[in-house]
mmCIF file of C-alpha atoms in Angstrom:
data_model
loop_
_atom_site.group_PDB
_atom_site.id
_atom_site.type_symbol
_atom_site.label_atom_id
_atom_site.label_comp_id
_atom_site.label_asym_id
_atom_site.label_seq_id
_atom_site.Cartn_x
_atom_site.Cartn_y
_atom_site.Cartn_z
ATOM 1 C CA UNK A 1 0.000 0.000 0.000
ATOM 2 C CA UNK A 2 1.341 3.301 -1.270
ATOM 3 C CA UNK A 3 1.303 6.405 1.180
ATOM 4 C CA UNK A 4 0.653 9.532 -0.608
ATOM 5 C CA UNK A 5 2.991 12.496 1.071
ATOM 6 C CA UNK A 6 0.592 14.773 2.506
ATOM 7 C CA UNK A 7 2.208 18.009 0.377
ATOM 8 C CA UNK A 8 0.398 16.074 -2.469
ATOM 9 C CA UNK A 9 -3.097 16.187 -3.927
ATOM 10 C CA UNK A 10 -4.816 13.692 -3.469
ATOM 11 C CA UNK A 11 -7.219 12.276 -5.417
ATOM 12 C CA UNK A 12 -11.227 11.899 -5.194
ATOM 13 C CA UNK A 13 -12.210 8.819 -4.822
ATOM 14 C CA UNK A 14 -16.347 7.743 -4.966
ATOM 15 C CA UNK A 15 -17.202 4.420 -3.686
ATOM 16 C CA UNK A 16 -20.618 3.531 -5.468
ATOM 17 C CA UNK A 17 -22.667 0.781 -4.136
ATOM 18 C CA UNK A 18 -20.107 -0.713 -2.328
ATOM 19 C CA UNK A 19 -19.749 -0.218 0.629
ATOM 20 C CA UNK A 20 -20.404 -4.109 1.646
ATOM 21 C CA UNK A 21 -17.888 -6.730 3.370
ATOM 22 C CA UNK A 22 -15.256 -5.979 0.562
ATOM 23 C CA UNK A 23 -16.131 -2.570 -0.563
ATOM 24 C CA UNK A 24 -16.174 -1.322 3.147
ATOM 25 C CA UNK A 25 -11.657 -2.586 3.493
ATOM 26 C CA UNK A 26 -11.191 -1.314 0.156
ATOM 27 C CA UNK A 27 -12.586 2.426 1.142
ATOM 28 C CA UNK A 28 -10.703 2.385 4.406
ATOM 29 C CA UNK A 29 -7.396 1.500 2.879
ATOM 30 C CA UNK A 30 -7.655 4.033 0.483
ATOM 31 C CA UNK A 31 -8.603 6.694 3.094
ATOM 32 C CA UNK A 32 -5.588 5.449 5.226
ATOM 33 C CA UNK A 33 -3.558 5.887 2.166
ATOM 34 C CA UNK A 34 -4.544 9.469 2.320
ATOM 35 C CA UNK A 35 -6.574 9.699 -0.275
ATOM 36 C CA UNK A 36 -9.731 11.870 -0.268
ATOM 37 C CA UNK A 37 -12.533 9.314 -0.038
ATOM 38 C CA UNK A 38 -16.150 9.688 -0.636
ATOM 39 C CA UNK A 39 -18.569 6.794 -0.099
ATOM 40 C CA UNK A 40 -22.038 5.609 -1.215
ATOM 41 C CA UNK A 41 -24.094 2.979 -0.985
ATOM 42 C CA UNK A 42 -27.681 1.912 -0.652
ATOM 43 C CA UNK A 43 -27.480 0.323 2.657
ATOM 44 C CA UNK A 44 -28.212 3.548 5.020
ATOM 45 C CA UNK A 45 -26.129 1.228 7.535
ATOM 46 C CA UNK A 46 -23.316 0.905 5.710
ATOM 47 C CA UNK A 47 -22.534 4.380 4.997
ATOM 48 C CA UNK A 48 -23.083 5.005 8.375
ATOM 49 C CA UNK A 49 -20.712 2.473 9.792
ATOM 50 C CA UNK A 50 -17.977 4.437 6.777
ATOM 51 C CA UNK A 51 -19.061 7.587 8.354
ATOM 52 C CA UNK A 52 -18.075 6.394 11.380
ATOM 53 C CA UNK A 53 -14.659 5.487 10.258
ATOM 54 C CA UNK A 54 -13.984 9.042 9.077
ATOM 55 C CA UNK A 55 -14.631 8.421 5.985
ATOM 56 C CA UNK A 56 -17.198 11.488 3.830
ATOM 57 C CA UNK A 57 -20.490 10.032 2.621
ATOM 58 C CA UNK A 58 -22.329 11.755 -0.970
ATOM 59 C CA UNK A 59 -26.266 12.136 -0.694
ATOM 60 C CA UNK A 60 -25.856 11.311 -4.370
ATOM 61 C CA UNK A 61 -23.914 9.576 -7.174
ATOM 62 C CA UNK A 62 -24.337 12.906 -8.591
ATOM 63 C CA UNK A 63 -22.280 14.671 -5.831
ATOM 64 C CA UNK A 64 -20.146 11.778 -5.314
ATOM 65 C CA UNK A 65 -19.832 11.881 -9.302
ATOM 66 C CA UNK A 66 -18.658 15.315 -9.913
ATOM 67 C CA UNK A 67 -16.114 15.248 -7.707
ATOM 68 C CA UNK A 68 -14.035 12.039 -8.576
ATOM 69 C CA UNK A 69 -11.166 11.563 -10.221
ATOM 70 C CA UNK A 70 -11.581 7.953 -9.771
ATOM 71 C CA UNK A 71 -14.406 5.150 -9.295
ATOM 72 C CA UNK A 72 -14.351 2.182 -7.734
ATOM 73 C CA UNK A 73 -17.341 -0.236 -8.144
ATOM 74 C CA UNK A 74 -17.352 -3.063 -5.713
ATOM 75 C CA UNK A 75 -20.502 -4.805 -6.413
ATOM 76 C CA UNK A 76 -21.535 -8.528 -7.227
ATOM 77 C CA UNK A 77 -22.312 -8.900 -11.076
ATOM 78 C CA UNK A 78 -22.460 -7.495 -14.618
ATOM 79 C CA UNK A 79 -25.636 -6.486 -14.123
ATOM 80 C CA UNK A 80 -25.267 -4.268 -10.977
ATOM 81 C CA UNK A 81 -22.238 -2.838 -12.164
ATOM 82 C CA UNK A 82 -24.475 -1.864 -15.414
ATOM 83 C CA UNK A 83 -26.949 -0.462 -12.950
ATOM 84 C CA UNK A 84 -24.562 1.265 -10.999
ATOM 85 C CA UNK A 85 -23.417 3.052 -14.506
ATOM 86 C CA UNK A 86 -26.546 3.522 -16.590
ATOM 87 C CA UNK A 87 -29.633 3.186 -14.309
ATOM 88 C CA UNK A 88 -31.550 5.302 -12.861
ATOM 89 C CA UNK A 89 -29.345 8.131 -11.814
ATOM 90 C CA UNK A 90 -26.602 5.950 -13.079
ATOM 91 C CA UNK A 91 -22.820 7.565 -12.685
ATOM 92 C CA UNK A 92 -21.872 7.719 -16.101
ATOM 93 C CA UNK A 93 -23.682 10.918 -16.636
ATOM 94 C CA UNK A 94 -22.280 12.471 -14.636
ATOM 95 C CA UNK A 95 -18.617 11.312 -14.682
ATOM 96 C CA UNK A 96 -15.927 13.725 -15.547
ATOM 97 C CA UNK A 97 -14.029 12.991 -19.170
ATOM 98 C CA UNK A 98 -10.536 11.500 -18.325
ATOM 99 C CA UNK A 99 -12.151 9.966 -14.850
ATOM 100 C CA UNK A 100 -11.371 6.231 -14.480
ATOM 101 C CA UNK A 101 -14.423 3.990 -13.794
ATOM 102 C CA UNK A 102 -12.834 0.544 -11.592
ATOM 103 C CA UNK A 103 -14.959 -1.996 -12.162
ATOM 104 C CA UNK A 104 -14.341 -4.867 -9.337
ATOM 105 C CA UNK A 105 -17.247 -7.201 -10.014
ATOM 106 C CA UNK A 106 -16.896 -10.892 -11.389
ATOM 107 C CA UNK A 107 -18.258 -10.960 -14.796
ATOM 108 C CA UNK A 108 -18.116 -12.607 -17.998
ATOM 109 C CA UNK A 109 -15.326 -11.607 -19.989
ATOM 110 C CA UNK A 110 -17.941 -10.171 -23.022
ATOM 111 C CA UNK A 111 -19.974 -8.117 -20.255
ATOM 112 C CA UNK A 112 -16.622 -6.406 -19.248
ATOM 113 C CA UNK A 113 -16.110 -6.110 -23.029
ATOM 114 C CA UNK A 114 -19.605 -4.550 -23.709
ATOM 115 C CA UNK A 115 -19.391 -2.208 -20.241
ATOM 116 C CA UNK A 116 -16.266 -0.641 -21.030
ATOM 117 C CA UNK A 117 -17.603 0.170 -24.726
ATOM 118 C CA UNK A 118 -19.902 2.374 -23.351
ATOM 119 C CA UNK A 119 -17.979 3.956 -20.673
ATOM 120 C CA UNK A 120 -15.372 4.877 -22.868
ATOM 121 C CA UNK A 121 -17.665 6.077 -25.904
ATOM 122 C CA UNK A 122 -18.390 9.025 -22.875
ATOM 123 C CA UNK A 123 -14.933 9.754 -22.686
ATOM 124 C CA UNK A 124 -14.347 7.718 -19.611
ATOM 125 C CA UNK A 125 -11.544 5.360 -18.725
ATOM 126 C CA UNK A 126 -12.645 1.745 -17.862
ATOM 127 C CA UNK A 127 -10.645 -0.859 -16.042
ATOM 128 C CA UNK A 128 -11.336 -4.003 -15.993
ATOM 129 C CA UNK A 129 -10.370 -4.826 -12.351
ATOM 130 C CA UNK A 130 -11.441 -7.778 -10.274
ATOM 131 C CA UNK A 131 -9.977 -8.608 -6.892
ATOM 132 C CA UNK A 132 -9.175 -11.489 -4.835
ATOM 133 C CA UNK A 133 -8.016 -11.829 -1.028
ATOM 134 C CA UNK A 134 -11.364 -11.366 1.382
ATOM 135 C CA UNK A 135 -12.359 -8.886 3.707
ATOM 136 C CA UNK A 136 -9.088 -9.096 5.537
ATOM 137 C CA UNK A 137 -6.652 -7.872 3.141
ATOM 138 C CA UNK A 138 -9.065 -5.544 1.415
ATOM 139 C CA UNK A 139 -8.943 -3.906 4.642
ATOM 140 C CA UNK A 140 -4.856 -3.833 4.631
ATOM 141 C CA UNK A 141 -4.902 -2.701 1.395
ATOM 142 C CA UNK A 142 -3.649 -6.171 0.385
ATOM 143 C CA UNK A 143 -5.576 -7.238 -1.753
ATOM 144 C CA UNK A 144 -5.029 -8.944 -5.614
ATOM 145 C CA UNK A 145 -6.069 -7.244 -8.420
ATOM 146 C CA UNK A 146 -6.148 -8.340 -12.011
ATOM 147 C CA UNK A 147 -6.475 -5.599 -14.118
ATOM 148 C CA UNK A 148 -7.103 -5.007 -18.091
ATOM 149 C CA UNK A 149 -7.542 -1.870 -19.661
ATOM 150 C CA UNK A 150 -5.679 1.125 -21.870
ATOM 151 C CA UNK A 151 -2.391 2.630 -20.571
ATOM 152 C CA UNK A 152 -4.451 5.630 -19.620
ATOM 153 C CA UNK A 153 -7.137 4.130 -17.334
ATOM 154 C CA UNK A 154 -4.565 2.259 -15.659
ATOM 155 C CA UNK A 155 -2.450 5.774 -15.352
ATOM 156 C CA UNK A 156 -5.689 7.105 -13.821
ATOM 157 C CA UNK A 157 -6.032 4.446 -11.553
ATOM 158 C CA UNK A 158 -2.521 4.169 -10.450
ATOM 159 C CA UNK A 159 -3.442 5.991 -6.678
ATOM 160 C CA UNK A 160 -6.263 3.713 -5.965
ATOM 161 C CA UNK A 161 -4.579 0.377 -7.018
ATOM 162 C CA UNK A 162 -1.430 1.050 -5.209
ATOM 163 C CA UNK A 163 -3.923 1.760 -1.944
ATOM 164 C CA UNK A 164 -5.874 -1.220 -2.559
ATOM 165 C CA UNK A 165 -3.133 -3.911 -3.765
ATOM 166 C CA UNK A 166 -0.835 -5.781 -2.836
ATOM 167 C CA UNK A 167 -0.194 -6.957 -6.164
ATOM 168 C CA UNK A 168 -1.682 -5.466 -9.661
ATOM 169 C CA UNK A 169 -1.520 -8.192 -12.688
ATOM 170 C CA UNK A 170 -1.651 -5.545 -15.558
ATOM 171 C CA UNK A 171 -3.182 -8.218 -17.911
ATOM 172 C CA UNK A 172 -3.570 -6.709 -21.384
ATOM 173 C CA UNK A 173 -4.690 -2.860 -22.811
ATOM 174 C CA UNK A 174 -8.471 -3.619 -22.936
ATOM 175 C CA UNK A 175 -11.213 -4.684 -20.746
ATOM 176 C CA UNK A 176 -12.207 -8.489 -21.054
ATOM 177 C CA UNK A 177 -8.844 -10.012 -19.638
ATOM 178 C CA UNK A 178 -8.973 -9.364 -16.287
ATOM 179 C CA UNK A 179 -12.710 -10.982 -16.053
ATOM 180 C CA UNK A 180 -11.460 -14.140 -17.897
ATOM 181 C CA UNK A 181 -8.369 -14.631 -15.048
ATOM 182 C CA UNK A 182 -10.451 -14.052 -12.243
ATOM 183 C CA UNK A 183 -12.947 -16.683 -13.527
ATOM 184 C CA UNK A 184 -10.309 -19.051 -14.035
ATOM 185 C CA UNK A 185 -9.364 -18.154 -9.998
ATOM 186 C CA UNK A 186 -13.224 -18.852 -9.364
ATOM 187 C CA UNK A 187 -13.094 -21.916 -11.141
ATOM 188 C CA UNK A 188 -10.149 -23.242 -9.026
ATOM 189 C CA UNK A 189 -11.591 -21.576 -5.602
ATOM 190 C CA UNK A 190 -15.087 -23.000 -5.895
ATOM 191 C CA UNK A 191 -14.012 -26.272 -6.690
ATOM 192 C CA UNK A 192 -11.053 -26.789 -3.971
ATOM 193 C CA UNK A 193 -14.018 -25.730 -1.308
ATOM 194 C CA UNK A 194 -16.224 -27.878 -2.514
ATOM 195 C CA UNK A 195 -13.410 -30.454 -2.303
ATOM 196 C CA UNK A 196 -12.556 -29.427 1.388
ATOM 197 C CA UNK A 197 -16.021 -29.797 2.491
ATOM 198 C CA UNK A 198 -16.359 -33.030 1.029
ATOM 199 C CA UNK A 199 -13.124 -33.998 2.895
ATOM 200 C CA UNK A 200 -13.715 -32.756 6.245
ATOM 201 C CA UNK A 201 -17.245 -34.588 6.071
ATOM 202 C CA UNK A 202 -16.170 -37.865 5.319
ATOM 203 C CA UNK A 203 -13.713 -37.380 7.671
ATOM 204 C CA UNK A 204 -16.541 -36.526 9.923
ATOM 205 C CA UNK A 205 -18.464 -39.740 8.596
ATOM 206 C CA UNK A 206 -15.120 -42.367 9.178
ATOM 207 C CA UNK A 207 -14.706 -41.180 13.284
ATOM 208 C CA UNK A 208 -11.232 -39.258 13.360
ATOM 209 C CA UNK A 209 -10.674 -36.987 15.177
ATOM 210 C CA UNK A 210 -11.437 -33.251 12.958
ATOM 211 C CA UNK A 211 -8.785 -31.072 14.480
ATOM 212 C CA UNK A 212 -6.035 -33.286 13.894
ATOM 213 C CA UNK A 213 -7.551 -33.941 10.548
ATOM 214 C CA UNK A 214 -7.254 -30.637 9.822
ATOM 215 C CA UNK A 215 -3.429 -30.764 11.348
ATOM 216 C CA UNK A 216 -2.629 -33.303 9.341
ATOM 217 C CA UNK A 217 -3.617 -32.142 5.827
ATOM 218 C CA UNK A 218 -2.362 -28.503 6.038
ATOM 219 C CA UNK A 219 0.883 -30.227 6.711
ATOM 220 C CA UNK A 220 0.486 -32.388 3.816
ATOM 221 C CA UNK A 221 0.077 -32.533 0.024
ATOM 222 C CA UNK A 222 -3.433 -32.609 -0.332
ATOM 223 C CA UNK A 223 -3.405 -29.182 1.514
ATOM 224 C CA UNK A 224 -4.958 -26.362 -0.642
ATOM 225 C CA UNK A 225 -5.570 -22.476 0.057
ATOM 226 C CA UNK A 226 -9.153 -23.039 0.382
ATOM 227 C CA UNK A 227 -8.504 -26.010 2.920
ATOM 228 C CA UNK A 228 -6.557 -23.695 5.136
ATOM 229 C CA UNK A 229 -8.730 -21.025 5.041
ATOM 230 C CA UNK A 230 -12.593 -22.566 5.159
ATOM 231 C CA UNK A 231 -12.190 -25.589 7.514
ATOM 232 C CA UNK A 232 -11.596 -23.634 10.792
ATOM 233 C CA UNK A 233 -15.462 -22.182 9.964
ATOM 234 C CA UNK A 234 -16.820 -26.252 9.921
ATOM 235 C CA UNK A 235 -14.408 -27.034 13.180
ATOM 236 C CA UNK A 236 -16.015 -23.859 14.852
ATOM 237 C CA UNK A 237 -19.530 -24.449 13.597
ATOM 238 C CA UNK A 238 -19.116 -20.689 12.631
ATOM 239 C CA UNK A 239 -20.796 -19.990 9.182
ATOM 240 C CA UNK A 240 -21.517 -16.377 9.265
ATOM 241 C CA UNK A 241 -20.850 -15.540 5.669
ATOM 242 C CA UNK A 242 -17.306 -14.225 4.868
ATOM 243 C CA UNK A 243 -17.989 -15.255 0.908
ATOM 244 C CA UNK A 244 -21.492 -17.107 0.601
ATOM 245 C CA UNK A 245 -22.892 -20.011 -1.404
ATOM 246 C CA UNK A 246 -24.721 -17.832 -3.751
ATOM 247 C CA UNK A 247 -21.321 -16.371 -4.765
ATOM 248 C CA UNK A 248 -20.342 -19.622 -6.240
ATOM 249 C CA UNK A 249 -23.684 -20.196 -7.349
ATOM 250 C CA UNK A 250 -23.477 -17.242 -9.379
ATOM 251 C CA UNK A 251 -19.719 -17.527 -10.511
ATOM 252 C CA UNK A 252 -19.600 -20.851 -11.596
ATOM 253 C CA UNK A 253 -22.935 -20.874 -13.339
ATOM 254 C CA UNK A 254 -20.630 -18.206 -15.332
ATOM 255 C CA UNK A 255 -17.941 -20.632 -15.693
ATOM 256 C CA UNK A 256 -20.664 -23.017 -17.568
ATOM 257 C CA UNK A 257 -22.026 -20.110 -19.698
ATOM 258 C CA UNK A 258 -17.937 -19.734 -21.159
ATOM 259 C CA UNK A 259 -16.896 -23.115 -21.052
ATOM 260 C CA UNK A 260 -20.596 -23.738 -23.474
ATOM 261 C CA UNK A 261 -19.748 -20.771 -25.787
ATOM 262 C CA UNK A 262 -16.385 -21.988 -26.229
ATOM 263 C CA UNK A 263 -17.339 -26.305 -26.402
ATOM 264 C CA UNK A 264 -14.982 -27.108 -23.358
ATOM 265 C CA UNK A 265 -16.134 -29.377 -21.087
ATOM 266 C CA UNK A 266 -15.639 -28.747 -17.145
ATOM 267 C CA UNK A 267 -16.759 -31.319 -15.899
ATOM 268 C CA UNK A 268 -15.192 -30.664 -12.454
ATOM 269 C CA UNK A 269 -16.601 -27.547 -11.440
ATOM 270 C CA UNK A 270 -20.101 -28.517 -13.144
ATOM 271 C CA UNK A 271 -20.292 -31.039 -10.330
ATOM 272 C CA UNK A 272 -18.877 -28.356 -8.090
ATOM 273 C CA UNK A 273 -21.837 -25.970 -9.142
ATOM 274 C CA UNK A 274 -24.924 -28.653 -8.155
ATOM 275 C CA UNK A 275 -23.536 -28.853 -4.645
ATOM 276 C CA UNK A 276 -23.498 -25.326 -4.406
ATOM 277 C CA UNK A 277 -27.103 -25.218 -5.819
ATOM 278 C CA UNK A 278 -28.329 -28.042 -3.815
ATOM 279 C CA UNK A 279 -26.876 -25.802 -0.552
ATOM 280 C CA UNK A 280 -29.009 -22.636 -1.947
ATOM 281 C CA UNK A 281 -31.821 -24.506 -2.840
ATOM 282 C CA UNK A 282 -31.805 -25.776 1.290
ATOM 283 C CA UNK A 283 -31.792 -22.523 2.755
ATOM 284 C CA UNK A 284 -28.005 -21.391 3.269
ATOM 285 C CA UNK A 285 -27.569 -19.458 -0.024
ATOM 286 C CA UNK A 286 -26.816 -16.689 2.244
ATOM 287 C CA UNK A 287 -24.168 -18.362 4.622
ATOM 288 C CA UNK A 288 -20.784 -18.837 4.323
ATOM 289 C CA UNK A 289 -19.087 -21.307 1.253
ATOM 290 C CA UNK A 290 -17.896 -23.460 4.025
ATOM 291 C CA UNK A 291 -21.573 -24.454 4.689
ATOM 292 C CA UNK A 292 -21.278 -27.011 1.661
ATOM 293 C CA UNK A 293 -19.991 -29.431 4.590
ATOM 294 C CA UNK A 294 -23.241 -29.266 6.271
ATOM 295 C CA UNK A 295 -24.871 -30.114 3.265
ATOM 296 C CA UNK A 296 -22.655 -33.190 3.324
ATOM 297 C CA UNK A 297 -23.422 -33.731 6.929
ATOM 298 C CA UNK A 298 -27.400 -33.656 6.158
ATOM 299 C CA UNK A 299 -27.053 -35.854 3.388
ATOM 300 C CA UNK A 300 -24.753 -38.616 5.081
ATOM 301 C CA UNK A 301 -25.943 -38.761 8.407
ATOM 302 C CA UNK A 302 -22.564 -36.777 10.149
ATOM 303 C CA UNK A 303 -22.783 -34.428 13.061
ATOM 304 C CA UNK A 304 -20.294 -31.845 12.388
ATOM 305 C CA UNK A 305 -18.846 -29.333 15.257
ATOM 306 C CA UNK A 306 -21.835 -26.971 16.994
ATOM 307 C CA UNK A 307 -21.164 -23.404 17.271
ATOM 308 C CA UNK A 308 -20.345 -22.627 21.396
ATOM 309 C CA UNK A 309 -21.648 -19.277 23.247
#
């Protein structure tokens, strides 16, 4: 995270609709990078709790519009990003020519594509920037960003990447790129927690012993990222969503769309996907991705570890 000297300018910065679990780190890191930070979001208790932080809050995406040098969009899909830029009161009217427009959502490659037509037939820059990392290292300004777009959006979006990111993957000079590696990432991601969940609950199902399970692998080669990270929520019965089912029901149903336009079979994360829908489709849509081992638990028969007071 890059600390601008406080002789400098810094530059405007409107959050737009998010102001969620991610959007929320992101805005604080680039306030505490000293850049001049305006958030907005439809959640009255969100802006609140950015208020809070120190952080300025627009009535409008007008005002937060016309001053910003630079947008960041943290919201879920192509279609709220589109909303975001060309619904009602959408921000592209009223963005300033030469202002970059960060676009942070996971999308299909040809969305990003189409979006960044029309931003930049206003005379605004686009980049294509999705991010990976979680809540944590958004707020540490640490997250992973892999970014496509013109030299000049990325130029204009040099401050807020540098707050934001730990690392920048400058992935080719037009928008569609970035979307395609973070789908690949989503691809990999959904499928190794489906694979940990699966894991953990047979464990669960043979008798051992779940902590020292979870000892053993993470010492081990069948370790993964995903293991690491989502198994302490099953061995603390904690599933308060940090990234929820519905994300994965949404990204790799996106996965399908591709692989279908482009006649590649996946078979892997296809299977992936009907576990994740099954887990919607019995109420925990909204919980965290770690829930697929409950899912496993109800279906098999296994009592998995209770949340204590």
């Amino acid at each position: 995270m890059t600390i601008i000297p406080a002789h400098a300018k810094a530059p405007k910065v409107a959050f737009v609709v998010g102001l969620g679990s991610m959007g929320m780190g992101m805005a604080l890191s680039l306030k505490n990078a000293g850049l001049d930070v305006i958030g907005i979001d439809i959640s009255t208790e969100a802006a609140s709790r950015f208020a809070e932080s120190g952080g300025r809050v627009a009535s409008s995406v007008k005002d937060a519009a016309k001053e910003a040098d630079i947008v960041v969009s943290v919201v879920v899909n192509a279609a709220q990003t589109e909303s975001v830029l060309f619904g009602a009161s959408g921000i592209a009217e009223f963005m300033r020519p030469d202002s970059v427009f960060i676009s942070s959502a996971t999308m299909d490659p040809a969305a990003a594509r189409k979006l960044a037509q029309q931003v930049e037939a206003r005379g605004v820059h686009y980049l294509d920037a999705p991010i990976s990392g979680g809540a944590v290292r958004a707020a540490n300004g640490q997250l992973t960003i892999m970014a496509s777009g013109s030299e000049a959006a990325f130029n204009a979006a040099r401050p807020a990447l540098d707050a934001m990111a730990a690392k920048v993957y400058e992935l080719g000079d037009s928008a569609g790129a970035g979307a395609a590696f973070k789908m690949i990432n989503q691809l990999l991601a959904g499928v190794h927690i489906a694979a940990a969940c699966e894991a953990i609950s047979l464990a669960a199902k043979l008798g051992l012993d779940l902590d020292k399970v979870y000892e053993v692998i993470t010492a081990s080669a069948g370790n993964s990222w995903m293991f690491e990270n989502r198994i302490p929520h099953v061995l603390a019965g904690d599933y308060a969503p940090l990234s929820a089912i519905d994300i994965f029901v949404k990204d790799l149903g996106i996965i399908q769309d591709m692989a279908r336009t482009e006649r590649y079979p996946v078979p892997v994360s296809a299977a992936a996907l009907q576990m994740y829908l099954a887990a919607s489709g019995a109420g925990m849509g909204r919980d965290d991705d770690a829930s697929l081992a409950r899912l496993y638990a109800q279906l098999s028969g296994v009592a998995l570890p209770e949340k204590t007071k």
